[in-house]
Amino acid sequence: AQRDLSVAREKRSSITGRRDTLREMQARREGVGESVRKVLDAAQKGRLPGMLGMLGDFVQSDVQHAAVVEAAMAGAEQSIIAEKYHTLNESNEEIQKILAGRGSIDILCLDRIESAWKQDFDSTGNEAIIARAIDWMKFEPCIAPVMGRLLGNTFVVADLTGAWAARSAAPRGARFVTMSGEVVEPDGRVRIGAGKKASGVIARRSELSELQQKLDDLDAQIEQLQSRCQTMHTQREHLEGLQQKL
């Protein structure tokens, strides 16, 4: 039990180190565009009321699929979420000052986006389609219309060959993302290297969530092992006491 406890503690230390590194990267908003960082910093300081944060801060996936999800997002994870259009209109002048003519940002107004996506296409009949991209994602209910609009018709396929094979039977306006991160748009454009250019925001959040779950499990395991070691130590002392009396 003592050996198992040492191994568990070493594992916990390693995972904690990785978690802390990811948290630091998240705090620095590593991979996020400069203009987006400036606007987010201003929003955190209260200069931009109604700005809720960056879309990627509301989205995560499992670690295995995070890179594919980010490729499918095609940079949309860096869009700023505004609660209402009129608050954006009121903040427009301040945003222009922040950007100072040296950058641009995308803003999604929750009260002006209605999802036209209906989950009425059965992709199970299309052998080339592995999954819907949106099914590999977890997100806050408030942005469901946004995610439906962005990725409701995005399907995961193995490769570019699979994308063209799936296209004929897919609904109109379908787009495809491959397991390697290539994206095929409805108009026929193919984006190569989308996964490598992704900000990493979603991947970091996804890994942090997984690491935290591992730490919680390890904490429970360590507590059990410590209790077992203490019990064994108490029993050993008791036996030693009995032997001394003999």
XYZ file of N, CA and C in Angstrom:
738
model
N 0.827 -1.202 0.000
C 0.000 0.000 0.000
C 0.866 1.259 0.000
N 1.995 1.222 0.739
C 2.883 2.383 0.806
C 3.474 2.694 -0.561
N 3.827 1.636 -1.294
C 4.386 1.822 -2.633
C 3.327 2.410 -3.574
N 2.108 1.893 -3.491
C 1.012 2.410 -4.320
C 0.746 3.877 -3.992
N 0.876 4.229 -2.715
C 0.659 5.606 -2.293
C 1.724 6.524 -2.897
N 2.964 6.082 -2.920
C 4.049 6.877 -3.493
C 3.841 7.095 -4.988
N 3.430 6.014 -5.659
C 3.174 6.110 -7.104
C 2.030 7.092 -7.381
N 0.980 7.007 -6.595
C -0.178 7.891 -6.781
C 0.212 9.346 -6.535
N 1.033 9.584 -5.518
C 1.466 10.952 -5.222
C 2.336 11.512 -6.337
N 3.226 10.691 -6.886
C 4.078 11.129 -7.993
C 3.238 11.450 -9.228
N 2.251 10.618 -9.474
C 1.368 10.845 -10.616
C 0.586 12.136 -10.431
N 0.110 12.355 -9.207
C -0.641 13.578 -8.924
C 0.233 14.813 -9.117
N 1.478 14.727 -8.701
C 2.400 15.845 -8.849
C 2.616 16.182 -10.324
N 2.772 15.143 -11.143
C 2.976 15.335 -12.580
C 1.759 15.982 -13.235
N 0.571 15.483 -12.894
C -0.665 16.024 -13.476
C -0.896 17.456 -13.009
N -0.592 17.729 -11.748
C -0.750 19.086 -11.222
C 0.146 20.065 -11.966
N 1.366 19.627 -12.271
C 2.287 20.473 -13.022
C 1.749 20.814 -14.399
N 1.211 19.808 -15.070
C 0.636 20.027 -16.394
C -0.579 20.942 -16.305
N -1.417 20.727 -15.297
C -2.605 21.571 -15.116
C -2.217 23.025 -14.904
N -1.218 23.250 -14.064
C -0.797 24.620 -13.776
C -0.235 25.299 -15.021
N 0.488 24.536 -15.832
C 1.026 25.087 -17.083
C -0.099 25.516 -18.015
N -1.113 24.677 -18.147
C -2.253 24.999 -19.003
C -3.019 26.203 -18.470
N -3.139 26.294 -17.153
C -3.831 27.439 -16.558
C -3.087 28.733 -16.862
N -1.759 28.681 -16.818
C -0.966 29.868 -17.132
C -1.150 30.263 -18.595
N -1.157 29.274 -19.488
C -1.376 29.547 -20.906
C -2.759 30.134 -21.130
N -3.729 29.617 -20.389
C -5.099 30.112 -20.501
C -5.189 31.555 -19.997
N -4.515 31.835 -18.886
C -4.532 33.187 -18.331
C -3.887 34.187 -19.277
N -2.851 33.743 -20.001
C -2.174 34.617 -20.974
C -2.930 34.685 -22.299
N -3.965 33.853 -22.421
C -4.723 33.738 -23.674
C -3.787 33.430 -24.836
N -2.909 32.476 -24.596
C -1.946 32.091 -25.624
C -2.664 31.565 -26.862
N -2.246 32.032 -28.022
C -2.851 31.611 -29.282
C -4.001 32.488 -29.737
N -4.443 33.394 -28.863
C -5.559 34.286 -29.189
C -5.005 35.559 -29.831
N -5.702 36.060 -30.846
C -5.261 37.253 -31.552
C -5.154 38.463 -30.643
N -4.245 39.361 -30.977
C -3.987 40.536 -30.133
C -5.231 41.404 -29.978
N -5.954 41.618 -31.069
C -7.148 42.468 -31.005
C -8.196 41.865 -30.076
N -8.366 40.557 -30.172
C -9.338 39.869 -29.307
C -8.913 39.974 -27.854
N -7.624 39.795 -27.578
C -7.121 39.899 -26.198
C -7.384 41.292 -25.627
N -7.158 42.317 -26.424
C -7.368 43.688 -25.949
C -8.829 43.928 -25.580
N -9.730 43.450 -26.432
C -11.158 43.645 -26.172
C -11.588 42.847 -24.950
N -11.096 41.623 -24.815
C -11.441 40.802 -23.653
C -10.921 41.431 -22.357
N -9.707 41.977 -22.405
C -9.141 42.641 -21.221
C -9.995 43.839 -20.829
N -10.430 44.609 -21.821
C -11.273 45.773 -21.546
C -12.615 45.353 -20.968
N -13.162 44.258 -21.488
C -14.449 43.766 -20.984
C -14.330 43.319 -19.533
N -13.213 42.672 -19.193
C -12.994 42.220 -17.819
C -12.867 43.396 -16.853
N -12.405 44.526 -17.355
C -12.247 45.721 -16.517
C -13.525 46.541 -16.451
N -14.588 46.046 -17.109
C -15.865 46.734 -17.039
C -16.066 47.840 -18.050
N -15.154 47.942 -19.012
C -15.260 49.016 -20.001
C -16.265 48.683 -21.104
N -16.628 47.407 -21.233
C -17.527 46.986 -22.311
C -18.668 46.157 -21.729
N -19.681 46.785 -21.190
C -20.813 46.050 -20.596
C -21.507 45.165 -21.624
N -21.915 43.990 -21.174
C -22.654 43.094 -22.057
C -21.797 42.158 -22.885
N -20.466 42.327 -22.823
C -19.569 41.409 -23.518
C -19.271 40.231 -22.585
N -19.702 39.053 -22.980
C -19.648 37.897 -22.084
C -18.339 37.125 -22.136
N -17.549 37.340 -23.171
C -16.306 36.600 -23.304
C -16.121 36.083 -24.712
N -15.184 35.188 -24.855
C -14.869 34.612 -26.152
C -15.614 33.290 -26.337
N -16.077 33.032 -27.534
C -16.852 31.818 -27.791
C -16.125 30.566 -27.317
N -14.818 30.503 -27.537
C -14.048 29.335 -27.137
C -14.058 29.080 -25.645
N -14.357 30.129 -24.843
C -14.426 29.969 -23.394
C -15.704 29.268 -22.951
N -16.641 29.106 -23.869
C -17.915 28.458 -23.555
C -17.992 27.045 -24.135
N -16.921 26.623 -24.814
C -16.952 25.366 -25.566
C -15.821 24.453 -25.131
N -16.087 23.166 -25.080
C -15.028 22.190 -24.896
C -15.417 20.874 -25.556
N -14.451 19.984 -25.632
C -14.658 18.676 -26.235
C -13.836 17.689 -25.428
N -13.897 16.424 -25.765
C -12.961 15.502 -25.136
C -11.610 15.691 -25.813
N -10.554 15.355 -25.114
C -9.198 15.608 -25.606
C -8.956 14.935 -26.956
N -9.503 13.762 -27.133
C -9.291 13.000 -28.358
C -9.791 13.742 -29.597
N -10.878 14.503 -29.446
C -11.498 15.142 -30.608
C -11.311 16.650 -30.643
N -10.616 17.219 -29.667
C -10.513 18.671 -29.555
C -9.887 19.322 -30.787
N -8.852 18.709 -31.345
C -8.182 19.293 -32.513
C -9.117 19.340 -33.720
N -9.924 18.288 -33.891
C -10.880 18.256 -34.999
C -11.945 19.333 -34.801
N -12.399 19.480 -33.583
C -13.421 20.493 -33.268
C -12.885 21.894 -33.555
N -11.648 22.165 -33.147
C -11.070 23.485 -33.394
C -10.901 23.744 -34.879
N -10.527 22.710 -35.632
C -10.413 22.880 -37.082
C -11.771 23.219 -37.683
N -12.811 22.548 -37.189
C -14.169 22.808 -37.690
C -14.621 24.224 -37.349
N -14.193 24.734 -36.212
C -14.561 26.087 -35.810
C -13.949 27.144 -36.726
N -12.821 26.817 -37.327
C -12.187 27.689 -38.330
C -11.960 29.114 -37.817
N -11.552 29.234 -36.577
C -11.268 30.545 -36.013
C -12.440 31.194 -35.302
N -13.636 30.634 -35.441
C -14.821 31.225 -34.810
C -14.740 31.179 -33.290
N -13.869 30.317 -32.744
C -13.748 30.239 -31.289
C -13.226 31.548 -30.697
N -12.642 32.417 -31.542
C -12.146 33.699 -31.059
C -13.164 34.823 -31.216
N -14.361 34.503 -31.644
C -15.417 35.513 -31.736
C -15.836 35.940 -30.328
N -16.160 37.212 -30.177
C -16.614 37.739 -28.900
C -18.128 37.564 -28.801
N -18.595 37.135 -27.643
C -20.030 36.957 -27.423
C -20.598 38.201 -26.742
N -21.582 38.815 -27.400
C -22.293 39.953 -26.816
C -23.695 39.506 -26.433
N -24.137 39.922 -25.268
C -25.443 39.491 -24.799
C -26.570 40.067 -25.653
N -26.459 41.359 -25.968
C -27.511 42.006 -26.751
C -26.908 42.973 -27.762
N -27.608 43.124 -28.864
C -27.113 43.976 -29.942
C -27.019 45.433 -29.507
N -27.982 45.912 -28.740
C -27.977 47.329 -28.381
C -26.804 47.674 -27.473
N -26.347 46.707 -26.649
C -25.176 46.974 -25.811
C -23.911 47.040 -26.664
N -23.874 46.220 -27.717
C -22.754 46.277 -28.646
C -22.727 47.640 -29.331
N -23.888 48.101 -29.745
C -23.981 49.394 -30.418
C -23.485 50.512 -29.506
N -23.816 50.395 -28.227
C -23.383 51.399 -27.260
C -21.878 51.336 -27.002
N -21.307 50.141 -27.158
C -19.878 49.951 -26.879
C -19.010 50.112 -28.116
N -19.625 50.327 -29.242
C -18.888 50.351 -30.508
C -17.760 51.382 -30.516
N -18.053 52.574 -30.028
C -17.034 53.629 -30.033
C -15.838 53.247 -29.172
N -16.116 52.642 -28.007
C -15.032 52.226 -27.120
C -14.202 51.113 -27.761
N -14.876 50.203 -28.448
C -14.163 49.114 -29.132
C -13.251 49.683 -30.219
N -13.746 50.665 -30.946
C -12.936 51.295 -31.992
C -11.681 51.932 -31.392
N -11.825 52.542 -30.222
C -10.669 53.139 -29.559
C -9.661 52.070 -29.160
N -10.180 50.938 -28.660
C -9.299 49.844 -28.230
C -8.525 49.281 -29.410
N -9.203 49.088 -30.519
C -8.557 48.521 -31.710
C -7.632 49.533 -32.376
N -7.971 50.787 -32.280
C -7.127 51.877 -32.807
C -6.770 51.683 -34.280
N -7.704 51.115 -35.021
C -7.479 50.957 -36.451
C -6.441 49.925 -36.833
N -5.985 49.122 -35.851
C -4.911 48.156 -36.136
C -5.348 46.704 -36.006
N -6.620 46.466 -36.095
C -7.083 45.082 -36.004
C -8.586 45.015 -36.145
N -9.106 43.805 -36.110
C -10.553 43.609 -36.204
C -10.949 42.415 -35.357
N -12.223 42.367 -34.992
C -12.750 41.240 -34.234
C -14.124 40.877 -34.781
N -14.546 39.659 -34.506
C -15.900 39.223 -34.835
C -16.712 39.186 -33.549
N -17.935 39.688 -33.613
C -18.810 39.705 -32.440
C -20.126 39.015 -32.785
N -20.549 38.111 -31.907
C -21.803 37.386 -32.077
C -22.799 37.877 -31.031
N -23.909 38.433 -31.475
C -24.935 38.948 -30.565
C -25.986 37.866 -30.343
N -26.094 37.420 -29.101
C -26.973 36.292 -28.800
C -28.433 36.568 -29.136
N -28.872 37.818 -28.999
C -30.284 38.108 -29.243
C -30.600 38.312 -30.723
N -29.585 38.226 -31.591
C -29.813 38.407 -33.021
C -29.501 37.157 -33.832
N -29.120 36.094 -33.142
C -28.773 34.854 -33.853
C -29.822 33.796 -33.573
N -30.445 33.354 -34.629
C -31.411 32.266 -34.531
C -30.864 31.083 -35.313
N -30.826 29.954 -34.681
C -30.305 28.772 -35.352
C -31.312 28.235 -36.358
N -30.869 28.152 -37.606
C -31.728 27.590 -38.646
C -31.502 26.086 -38.783
N -30.665 25.564 -37.888
C -30.295 24.158 -37.984
C -31.368 23.268 -37.371
N -31.733 22.259 -38.105
C -32.651 21.246 -37.604
C -31.972 19.885 -37.758
N -31.981 19.139 -36.689
C -31.305 17.848 -36.721
C -32.229 16.803 -37.353
N -32.483 16.977 -38.644
C -33.405 16.081 -39.331
C -32.720 15.228 -40.388
N -31.382 15.279 -40.429
C -30.634 14.444 -41.364
C -30.010 13.285 -40.609
N -30.333 12.074 -41.016
C -29.800 10.873 -40.375
C -28.478 10.505 -41.036
N -27.384 10.873 -40.388
C -26.061 10.636 -40.973
C -25.618 9.181 -40.866
N -26.352 8.380 -40.093
C -25.946 6.979 -39.939
C -26.044 6.209 -41.250
N -26.836 6.705 -42.176
C -26.962 6.022 -43.468
C -25.851 6.370 -44.431
N -24.987 7.300 -44.051
C -23.879 7.715 -44.905
C -22.588 7.152 -44.324
N -22.061 6.133 -44.977
C -20.902 5.414 -44.434
C -19.664 6.274 -44.310
N -19.567 7.332 -45.107
C -18.372 8.174 -45.073
C -18.367 9.117 -43.872
N -19.531 9.359 -43.278
C -19.634 10.292 -42.159
C -19.394 9.562 -40.836
N -18.453 10.064 -40.070
C -18.115 9.471 -38.771
C -19.032 10.019 -37.679
N -19.276 11.316 -37.711
C -20.105 11.957 -36.682
C -20.436 13.375 -37.115
N -21.366 13.994 -36.411
C -21.573 15.429 -36.531
C -20.538 16.106 -35.637
N -19.933 17.153 -36.129
C -18.938 17.859 -35.313
C -19.549 18.360 -34.006
N -20.792 18.802 -34.072
C -21.439 19.360 -32.890
C -21.687 18.313 -31.804
N -21.738 17.034 -32.215
C -21.938 15.954 -31.247
C -20.670 15.667 -30.444
N -19.550 16.181 -30.893
C -18.286 16.006 -30.187
C -17.978 17.211 -29.301
N -18.968 18.060 -29.083
C -18.744 19.291 -28.341
C -19.665 19.400 -27.131
N -19.194 20.112 -26.133
C -20.002 20.474 -24.977
C -19.998 21.994 -24.903
N -21.161 22.602 -24.685
C -21.204 24.053 -24.618
C -22.371 24.509 -23.757
N -22.286 25.753 -23.324
C -23.320 26.329 -22.479
C -24.623 26.464 -23.260
N -25.774 26.223 -22.632
C -27.059 26.322 -23.334
C -27.296 27.669 -24.002
N -26.766 28.737 -23.416
C -27.012 30.076 -23.964
C -26.429 30.256 -25.358
N -25.413 29.464 -25.714
C -24.816 29.620 -27.042
C -25.230 28.507 -28.001
N -26.222 27.712 -27.616
C -26.692 26.634 -28.492
C -27.101 27.149 -29.874
N -27.846 28.261 -29.971
C -28.184 28.768 -31.310
C -26.957 29.126 -32.141
N -25.935 29.683 -31.474
C -24.702 30.035 -32.166
C -24.023 28.782 -32.706
N -23.919 27.759 -31.865
C -23.241 26.540 -32.290
C -24.026 25.825 -33.386
N -25.358 25.865 -33.285
C -26.171 25.269 -34.339
C -25.952 25.974 -35.660
N -25.867 27.295 -35.609
C -25.640 28.083 -36.813
C -24.260 27.800 -37.406
N -23.244 27.727 -36.548
C -21.872 27.552 -37.021
C -21.562 26.131 -37.482
N -22.014 25.143 -36.684
C -21.554 23.768 -36.922
C -22.671 22.739 -37.075
N -23.912 23.193 -37.155
C -25.015 22.243 -37.267
C -24.938 21.346 -38.481
N -24.347 21.859 -39.555
C -24.229 21.076 -40.784
C -22.781 20.727 -41.111
N -21.970 20.604 -40.071
C -20.577 20.195 -40.262
C -20.422 18.745 -39.833
N -19.869 17.939 -40.717
C -19.752 16.502 -40.470
C -18.284 16.077 -40.474
N -17.973 15.141 -39.603
C -16.609 14.618 -39.506
C -16.461 13.416 -40.439
N -15.403 13.440 -41.236
C -15.092 12.323 -42.135
C -13.625 11.944 -41.941
N -13.252 10.810 -42.484
C -11.881 10.326 -42.276
C -10.854 11.195 -42.990
N -11.136 11.519 -44.255
C -10.170 12.254 -45.064
C -10.897 12.995 -46.183
N -10.138 13.616 -47.070
C -10.737 14.389 -48.152
C -11.518 13.505 -49.118
N -11.062 12.296 -49.316
C -11.797 11.361 -50.170
C -13.169 11.084 -49.578
N -13.198 10.895 -48.265
C -14.463 10.667 -47.572
C -15.383 11.863 -47.647
N -14.810 13.069 -47.636
C -15.619 14.285 -47.717
C -16.376 14.357 -49.036
N -15.692 14.066 -50.109
C -16.360 14.114 -51.426
C -17.350 12.977 -51.582
N -17.042 11.832 -50.974
C -17.969 10.700 -51.042
C -19.253 10.993 -50.265
N -19.116 11.721 -49.148
C -20.282 12.019 -48.301
C -21.111 13.173 -48.837
N -20.510 13.997 -49.658
C -21.149 15.247 -50.077
C -22.448 15.032 -50.851
N -22.486 14.035 -51.710
C -23.651 13.846 -52.578
C -24.917 13.510 -51.792
N -24.765 12.814 -50.658
C -25.929 12.400 -49.879
C -26.175 13.290 -48.660
N -25.309 14.277 -48.442
C -25.442 15.155 -47.276
C -26.427 16.287 -47.590
N -26.982 16.926 -46.561
C -27.919 18.029 -46.791
C -27.243 19.219 -47.454
N -28.032 20.054 -48.062
C -27.508 21.241 -48.735
C -26.799 22.147 -47.729
N -25.665 22.664 -48.125
C -24.899 23.538 -47.243
C -23.995 22.797 -46.284
N -23.877 21.491 -46.438
C -23.025 20.706 -45.539
C -21.552 21.056 -45.755
N -20.827 21.056 -44.657
C -19.376 21.215 -44.725
C -18.761 20.044 -43.990
N -17.497 19.758 -44.274
C -16.867 18.563 -43.735
C -15.512 18.898 -43.128
N -15.188 18.231 -42.031
C -13.881 18.351 -41.409
C -13.302 16.949 -41.293
N -12.054 16.797 -41.695
C -11.425 15.483 -41.647
C -10.742 15.271 -40.296
N -10.389 14.057 -40.024
C -9.718 13.727 -38.772
C -8.336 14.378 -38.687
N -7.803 14.814 -39.822
C -6.505 15.497 -39.846
C -6.649 17.008 -39.798
N -7.899 17.508 -39.826
C -8.114 18.939 -39.691
C -8.363 19.702 -40.968
N -8.447 19.010 -42.120
C -8.820 19.713 -43.341
C -10.320 20.024 -43.303
N -10.706 21.122 -43.902
C -12.108 21.523 -43.920
C -12.561 21.749 -45.355
N -13.677 21.121 -45.731
C -14.260 21.309 -47.050
C -15.529 22.138 -46.890
N -15.531 23.335 -47.456
C -16.657 24.249 -47.331
C -17.736 23.915 -48.367
N -18.972 24.375 -48.146
C -20.076 24.079 -49.078
C -19.821 24.548 -50.505
N -19.043 25.622 -50.661
C -18.786 26.143 -52.008
C -17.624 25.438 -52.702
N -17.068 24.404 -52.048
C -15.998 23.628 -52.661
C -14.600 24.012 -52.218
N -14.468 25.107 -51.493
C -13.143 25.486 -50.996
C -12.641 24.461 -49.980
N -11.351 24.190 -50.040
C -10.740 23.244 -49.105
C -9.689 23.985 -48.291
N -9.832 23.927 -46.983
C -8.888 24.594 -46.088
C -7.906 23.557 -45.557
N -6.634 23.747 -45.857
C -5.591 22.820 -45.423
C -4.840 23.446 -44.247
N -4.565 22.650 -43.241
C -3.799 23.142 -42.087
C -4.625 23.894 -41.073
N -5.958 23.758 -41.145
C -6.825 24.481 -40.213
C -6.569 24.059 -38.772
N -6.319 22.768 -38.574
C -6.081 22.280 -37.219
C -4.811 22.843 -36.606
N -3.762 22.986 -37.432
C -2.490 23.485 -36.921
C -2.542 24.981 -36.623
N -3.430 25.703 -37.321
C -3.545 27.140 -37.117
C -4.505 27.491 -35.988
N -5.175 26.499 -35.437
C -6.163 26.764 -34.393
C -5.494 27.367 -33.166
N -6.262 28.129 -32.408
C -5.717 28.843 -31.250
C -5.334 27.920 -30.100
N -5.964 26.769 -30.016
C -5.706 25.847 -28.912
C -6.576 26.106 -27.699
N -7.472 27.097 -27.793
C -8.322 27.463 -26.658
C -9.197 26.290 -26.218
N -9.855 25.656 -27.177
C -10.767 24.558 -26.854
C -9.975 23.342 -26.371
N -8.851 23.068 -27.014
C -8.025 21.927 -26.611
C -7.539 22.086 -25.173
N -7.151 23.312 -24.802
C -6.682 23.554 -23.437
C -7.809 23.359 -22.432
N -8.967 23.927 -22.722
C -10.105 23.780 -21.800
C -10.483 22.309 -21.650
N -10.435 21.582 -22.753
C -10.802 20.169 -22.727
C -9.801 19.363 -21.903
N -8.515 19.654 -22.104
C -7.491 18.924 -21.346
C -7.549 19.292 -19.868
N -7.808 20.561 -19.573
C -7.922 20.976 -18.170
C -9.060 20.245 -17.471
N -10.166 20.112 -18.160
C -11.309 19.400 -17.580
C -10.957 17.941 -17.317
N -10.260 17.321 -18.253
C -9.877 15.916 -18.092
C -8.863 15.757 -16.963
N -7.903 16.676 -16.893
C -6.894 16.609 -15.837
C -7.518 16.789 -14.460
N -8.481 17.695 -14.360
C -9.132 17.909 -13.074
C -9.870 16.663 -12.613
N -10.497 15.967 -13.564
C -11.183 14.726 -13.223
C -10.185 13.679 -12.734
N -9.023 13.614 -13.391
C -7.986 12.674 -12.969
C -7.476 13.024 -11.565
N -7.323 14.318 -11.302
C -6.856 14.738 -9.980
C -7.882 14.403 -8.907
N -9.138 14.605 -9.211
C -10.190 14.258 -8.245
C -10.161 12.760 -7.935
N -9.976 11.944 -8.981
C -9.911 10.489 -8.786
C -8.673 10.103 -7.973
N -7.552 10.774 -8.281
C -6.318 10.476 -7.553
C -6.422 10.891 -6.089
N -7.061 12.016 -5.826
C -7.232 12.468 -4.443
C -8.023 11.436 -3.630
N -9.061 10.896 -4.269
C -9.860 9.871 -3.590
C -9.028 8.609 -3.362
N -8.221 8.258 -4.370
C -7.371 7.070 -4.253
C -6.312 7.261 -3.164
N -5.688 8.442 -3.146
C -4.657 8.728 -2.146
C -5.242 8.697 -0.738
N -6.421 9.237 -0.581
C -7.081 9.226 0.727
C -7.319 7.793 1.210
N -7.761 6.925 0.288
C -7.990 5.523 0.638
C -6.681 4.825 1.006
N -5.636 5.113 0.214
C -4.340 4.475 0.473
C -3.741 4.957 1.789
N -3.907 6.243 2.074
C -3.400 6.771 3.350
C -4.119 6.108 4.520
N -5.409 5.929 4.388
C -6.186 5.275 5.446
C -5.736 3.832 5.609
N -5.494 3.154 4.477
C -5.046 1.762 4.535
C -3.669 1.668 5.193
N -2.767 2.599 4.815
C -1.421 2.598 5.397
C -1.479 2.859 6.905
N -2.351 3.761 7.304
C -2.486 4.067 8.724
C -3.024 2.864 9.493
N -3.977 2.172 8.865
C -4.536 0.970 9.498
C -3.470 -0.101 9.648
N -2.668 -0.301 8.588
C -1.605 -1.298 8.635
C -0.557 -0.927 9.685
N -0.262 0.380 9.772
C 0.726 0.834 10.762
C 0.218 0.577 12.186
N -1.066 0.853 12.418
C -1.668 0.623 13.733
C -1.658 -0.855 14.090
N -1.989 -1.679 13.110
C -1.992 -3.124 13.338
C -0.582 -3.635 13.634
N 0.415 -3.086 12.927
C 1.796 -3.506 13.141
C 2.254 -3.142 14.552
N 1.904 -1.925 14.989
C 2.285 -1.509 16.338
C 1.615 -2.394 17.387
N 0.359 -2.770 17.110
C -0.353 -3.629 18.045
C 0.317 -4.994 18.152
N 0.715 -5.561 16.997
C 1.362 -6.869 16.990
C 2.726 -6.798 17.687
N 3.451 -5.720 17.454
C 4.761 -5.544 18.100
C 4.589 -5.469 19.608
N 3.525 -4.803 20.043
C 3.242 -4.710 21.475
C 2.948 -6.058 22.083
N 2.191 -6.874 21.359
C 1.859 -8.212 21.838
C 3.096 -9.074 21.926
N 3.989 -8.937 20.925
C 5.203 -9.760 20.908
C 6.117 -9.394 22.102
N 6.145 -8.124 22.458
C 6.992 -7.705 23.564
C 6.485 -8.262 24.898
N 5.166 -8.490 24.966
C 4.601 -9.017 26.201
C 4.807 -10.526 26.338
N 5.100 -11.202 25.214
C 5.296 -12.650 25.279
C 6.652 -12.997 25.842
